[in-house]
PDB file of C-alpha atoms in Angstrom:
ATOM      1  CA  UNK D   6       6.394  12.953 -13.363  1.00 56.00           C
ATOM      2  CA  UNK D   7       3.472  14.716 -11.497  1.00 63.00           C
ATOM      3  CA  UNK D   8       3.676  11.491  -8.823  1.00 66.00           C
ATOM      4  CA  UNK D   9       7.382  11.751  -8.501  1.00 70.00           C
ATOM      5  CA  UNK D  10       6.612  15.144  -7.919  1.00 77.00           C
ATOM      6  CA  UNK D  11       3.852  14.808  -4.856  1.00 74.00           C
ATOM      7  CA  UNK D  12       6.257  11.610  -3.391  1.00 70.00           C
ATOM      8  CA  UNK D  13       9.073  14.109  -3.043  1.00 76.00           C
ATOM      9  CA  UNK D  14       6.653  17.204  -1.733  1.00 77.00           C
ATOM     10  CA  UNK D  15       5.500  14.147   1.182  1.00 73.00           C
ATOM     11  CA  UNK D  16       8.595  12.952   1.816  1.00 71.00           C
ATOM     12  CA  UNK D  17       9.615  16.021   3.085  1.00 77.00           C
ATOM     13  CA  UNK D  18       6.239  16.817   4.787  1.00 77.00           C
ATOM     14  CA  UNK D  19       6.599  13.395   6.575  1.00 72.00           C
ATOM     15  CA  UNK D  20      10.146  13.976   8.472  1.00 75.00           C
ATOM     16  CA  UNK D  21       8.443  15.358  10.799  1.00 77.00           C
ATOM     17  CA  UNK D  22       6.246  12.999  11.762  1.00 79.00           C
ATOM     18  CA  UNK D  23       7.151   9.782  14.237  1.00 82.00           C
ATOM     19  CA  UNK D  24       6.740   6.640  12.073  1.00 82.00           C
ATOM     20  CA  UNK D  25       6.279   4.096  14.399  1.00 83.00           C
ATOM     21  CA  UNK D  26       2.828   5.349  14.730  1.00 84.00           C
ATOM     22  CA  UNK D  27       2.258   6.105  10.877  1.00 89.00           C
ATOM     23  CA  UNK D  28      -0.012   4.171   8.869  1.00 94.00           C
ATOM     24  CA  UNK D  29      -0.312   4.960   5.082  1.00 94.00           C
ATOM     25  CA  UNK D  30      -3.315   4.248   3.095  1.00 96.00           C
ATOM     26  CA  UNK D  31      -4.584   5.065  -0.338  1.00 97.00           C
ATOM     27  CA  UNK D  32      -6.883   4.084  -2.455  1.00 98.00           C
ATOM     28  CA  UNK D  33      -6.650   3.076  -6.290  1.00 97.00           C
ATOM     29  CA  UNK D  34      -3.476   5.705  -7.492  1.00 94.00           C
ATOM     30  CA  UNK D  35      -3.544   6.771  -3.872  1.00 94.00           C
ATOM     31  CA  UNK D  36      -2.643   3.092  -2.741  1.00 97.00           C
ATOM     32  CA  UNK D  37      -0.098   3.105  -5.281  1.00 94.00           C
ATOM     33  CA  UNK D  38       1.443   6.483  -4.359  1.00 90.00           C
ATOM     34  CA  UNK D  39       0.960   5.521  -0.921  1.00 93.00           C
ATOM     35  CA  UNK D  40       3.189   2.136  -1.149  1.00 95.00           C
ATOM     36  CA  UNK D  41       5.902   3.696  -3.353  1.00 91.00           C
ATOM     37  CA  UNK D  42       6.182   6.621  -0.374  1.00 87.00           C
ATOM     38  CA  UNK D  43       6.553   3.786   2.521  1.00 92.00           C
ATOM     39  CA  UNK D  44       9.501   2.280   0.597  1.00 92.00           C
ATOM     40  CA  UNK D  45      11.542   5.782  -0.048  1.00 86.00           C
ATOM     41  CA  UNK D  46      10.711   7.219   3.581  1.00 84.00           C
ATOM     42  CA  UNK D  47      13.746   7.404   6.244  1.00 84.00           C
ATOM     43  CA  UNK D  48      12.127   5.420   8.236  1.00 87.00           C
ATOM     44  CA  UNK D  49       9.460   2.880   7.735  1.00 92.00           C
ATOM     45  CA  UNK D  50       5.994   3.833   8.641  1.00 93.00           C
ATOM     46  CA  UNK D  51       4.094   1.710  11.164  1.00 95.00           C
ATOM     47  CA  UNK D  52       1.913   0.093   8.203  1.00 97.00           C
ATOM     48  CA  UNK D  53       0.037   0.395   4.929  1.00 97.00           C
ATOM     49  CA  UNK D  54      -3.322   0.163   3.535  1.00 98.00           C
ATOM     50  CA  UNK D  55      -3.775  -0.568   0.250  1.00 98.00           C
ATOM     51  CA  UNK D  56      -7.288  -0.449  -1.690  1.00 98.00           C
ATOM     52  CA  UNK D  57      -7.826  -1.547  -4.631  1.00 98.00           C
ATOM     53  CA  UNK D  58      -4.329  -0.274  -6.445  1.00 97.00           C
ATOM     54  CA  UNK D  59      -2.106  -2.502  -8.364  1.00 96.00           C
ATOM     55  CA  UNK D  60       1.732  -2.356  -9.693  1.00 90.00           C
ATOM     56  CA  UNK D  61       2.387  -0.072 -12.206  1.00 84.00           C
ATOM     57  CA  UNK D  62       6.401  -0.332 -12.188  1.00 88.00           C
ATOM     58  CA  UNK D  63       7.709  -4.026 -10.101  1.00 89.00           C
ATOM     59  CA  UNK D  64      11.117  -3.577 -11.079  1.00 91.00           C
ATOM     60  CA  UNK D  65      11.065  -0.385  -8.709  1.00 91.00           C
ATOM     61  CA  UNK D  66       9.027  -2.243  -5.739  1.00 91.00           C
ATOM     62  CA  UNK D  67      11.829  -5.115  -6.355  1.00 93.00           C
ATOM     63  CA  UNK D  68      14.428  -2.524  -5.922  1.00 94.00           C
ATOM     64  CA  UNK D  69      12.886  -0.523  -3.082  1.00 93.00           C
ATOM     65  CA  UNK D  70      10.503  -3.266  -1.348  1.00 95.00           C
ATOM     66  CA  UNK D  71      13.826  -5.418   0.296  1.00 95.00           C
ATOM     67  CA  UNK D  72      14.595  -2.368   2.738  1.00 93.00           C
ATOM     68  CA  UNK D  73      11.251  -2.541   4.501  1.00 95.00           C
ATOM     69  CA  UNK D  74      11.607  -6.306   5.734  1.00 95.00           C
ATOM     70  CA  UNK D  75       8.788  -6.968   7.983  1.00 96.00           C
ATOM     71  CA  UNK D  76       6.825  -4.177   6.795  1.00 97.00           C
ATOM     72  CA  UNK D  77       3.209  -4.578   8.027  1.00 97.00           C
ATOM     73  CA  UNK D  78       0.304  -3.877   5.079  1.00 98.00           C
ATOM     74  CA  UNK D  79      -3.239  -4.866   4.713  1.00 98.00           C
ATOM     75  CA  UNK D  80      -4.353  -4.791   0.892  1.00 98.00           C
ATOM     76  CA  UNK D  81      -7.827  -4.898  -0.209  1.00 98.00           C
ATOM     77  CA  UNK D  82      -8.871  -5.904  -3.753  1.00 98.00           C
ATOM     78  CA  UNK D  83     -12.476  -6.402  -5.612  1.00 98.00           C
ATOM     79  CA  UNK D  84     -12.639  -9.407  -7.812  1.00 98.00           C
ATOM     80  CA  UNK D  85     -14.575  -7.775 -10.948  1.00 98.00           C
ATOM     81  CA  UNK D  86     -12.337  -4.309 -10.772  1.00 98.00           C
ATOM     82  CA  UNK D  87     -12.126  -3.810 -14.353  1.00 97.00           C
ATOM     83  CA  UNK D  88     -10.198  -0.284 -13.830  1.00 97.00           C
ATOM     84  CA  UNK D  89      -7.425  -2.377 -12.462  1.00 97.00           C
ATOM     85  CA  UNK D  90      -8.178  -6.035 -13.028  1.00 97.00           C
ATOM     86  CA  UNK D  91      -6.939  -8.093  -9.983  1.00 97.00           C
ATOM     87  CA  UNK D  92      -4.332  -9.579 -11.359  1.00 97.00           C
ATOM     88  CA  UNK D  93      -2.377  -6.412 -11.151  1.00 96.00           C
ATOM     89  CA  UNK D  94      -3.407  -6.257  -7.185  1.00 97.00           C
ATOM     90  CA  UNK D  95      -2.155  -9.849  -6.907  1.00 97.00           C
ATOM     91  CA  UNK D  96       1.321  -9.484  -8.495  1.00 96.00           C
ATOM     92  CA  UNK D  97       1.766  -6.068  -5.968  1.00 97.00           C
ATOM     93  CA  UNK D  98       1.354  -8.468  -3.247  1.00 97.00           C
ATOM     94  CA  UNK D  99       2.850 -11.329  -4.150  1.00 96.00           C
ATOM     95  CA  UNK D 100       6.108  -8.539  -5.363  1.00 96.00           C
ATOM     96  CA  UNK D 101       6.034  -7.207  -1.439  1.00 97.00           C
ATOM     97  CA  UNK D 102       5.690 -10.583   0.276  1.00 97.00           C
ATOM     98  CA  UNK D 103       8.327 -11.949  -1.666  1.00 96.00           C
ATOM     99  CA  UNK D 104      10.639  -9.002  -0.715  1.00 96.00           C
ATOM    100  CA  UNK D 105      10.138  -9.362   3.317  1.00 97.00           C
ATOM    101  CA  UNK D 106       6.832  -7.527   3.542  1.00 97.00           C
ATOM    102  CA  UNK D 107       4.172  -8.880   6.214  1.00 98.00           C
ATOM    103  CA  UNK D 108       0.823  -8.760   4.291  1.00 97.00           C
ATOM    104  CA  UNK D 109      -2.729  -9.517   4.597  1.00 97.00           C
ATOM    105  CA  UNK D 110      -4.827  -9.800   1.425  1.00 98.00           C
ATOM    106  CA  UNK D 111      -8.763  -9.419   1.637  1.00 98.00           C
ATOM    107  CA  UNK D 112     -10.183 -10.144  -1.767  1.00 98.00           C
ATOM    108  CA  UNK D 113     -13.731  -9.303  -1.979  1.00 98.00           C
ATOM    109  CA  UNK D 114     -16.777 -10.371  -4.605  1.00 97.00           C
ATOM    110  CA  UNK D 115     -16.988  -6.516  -6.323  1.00 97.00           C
ATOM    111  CA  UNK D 116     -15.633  -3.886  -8.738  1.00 97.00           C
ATOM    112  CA  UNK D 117     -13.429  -0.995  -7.986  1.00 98.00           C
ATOM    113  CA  UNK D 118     -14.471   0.242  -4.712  1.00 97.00           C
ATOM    114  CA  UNK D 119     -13.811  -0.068  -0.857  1.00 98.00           C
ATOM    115  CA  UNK D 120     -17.067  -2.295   0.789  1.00 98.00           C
ATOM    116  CA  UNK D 121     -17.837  -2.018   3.835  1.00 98.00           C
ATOM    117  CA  UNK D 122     -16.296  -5.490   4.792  1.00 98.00           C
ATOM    118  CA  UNK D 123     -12.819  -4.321   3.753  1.00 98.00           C
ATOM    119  CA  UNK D 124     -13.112  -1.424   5.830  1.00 97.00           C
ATOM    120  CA  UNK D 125     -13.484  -3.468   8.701  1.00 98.00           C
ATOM    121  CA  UNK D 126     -10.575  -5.954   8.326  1.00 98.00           C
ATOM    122  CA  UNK D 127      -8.960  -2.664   7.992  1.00 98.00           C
ATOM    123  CA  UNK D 128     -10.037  -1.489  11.015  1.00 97.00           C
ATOM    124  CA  UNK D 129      -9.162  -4.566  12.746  1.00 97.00           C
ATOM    125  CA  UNK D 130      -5.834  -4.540  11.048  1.00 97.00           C
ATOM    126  CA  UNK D 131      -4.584  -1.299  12.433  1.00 96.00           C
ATOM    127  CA  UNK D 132      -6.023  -2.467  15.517  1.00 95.00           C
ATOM    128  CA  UNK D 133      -3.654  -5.564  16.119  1.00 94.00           C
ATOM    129  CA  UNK D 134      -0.569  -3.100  14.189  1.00 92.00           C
ATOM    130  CA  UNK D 135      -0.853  -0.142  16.711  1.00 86.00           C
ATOM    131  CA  UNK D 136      -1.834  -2.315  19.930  1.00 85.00           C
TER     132      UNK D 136
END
């Protein structure tokens, strides 16, 4: 309920903003707050970060993921994250690719945390999507 709550309170904060150069990001319930909020906007943001999060509710990304075809995102994912075990990170992916999403996964040897490699191909990510 309290993340229904802040989606709503953004959505409204984020009609004012041009979305072609928006790019979400979040991190852990932030990357999963943050990808939920790129599928309900008006318009679709520019892209979307995603580290380390997983999916908590795929018959709602199923629902809400097939209006964002083409949607860029860059996801980010440790391989011994035991808060949320890759698997979880894996089936978000695989849930937005299969819906039209564009998506780069960068799987790294590490726990629940953002290394400084994944920050990078980040970097570089929102490089080539805002060139």
């Amino acid at each position: 309920r309290t993340n229904r709550n802040a989606i709503e309170q953004l959505l409204v904060f984020f009609k004012e903003l041009d979305a072609t150069r928006l790019v979400l990001a979040g991190f852990s319930q932030g990357a999963m707050i943050s990808a939920h909020l790129a599928l309900c906007l008006p318009e679709p943001p520019a892209g979307l970060l995603l580290f380390s999060g997983t999916a908590l509710d795929v018959h709602k990304l199923e629902d809400l993921a097939p209006s964002r075809p083409g949607l860029r995102f860059f996801q980010s994912h440790g391989t011994n994250d035991r808060i949320l075990p890759l698997p979880g990170a894996r089936r978000l992916f695989d849930t937005l690719q299969t819906a039209g999403l564009d998506g780069d996964f960068f799987e790294f040897p590490g726990a629940h945390d953002i290394p400084p490699d994944a920050l990078r191909a980040a970097a570089a990510f929102i490089d080539r999507l805002l060139a």
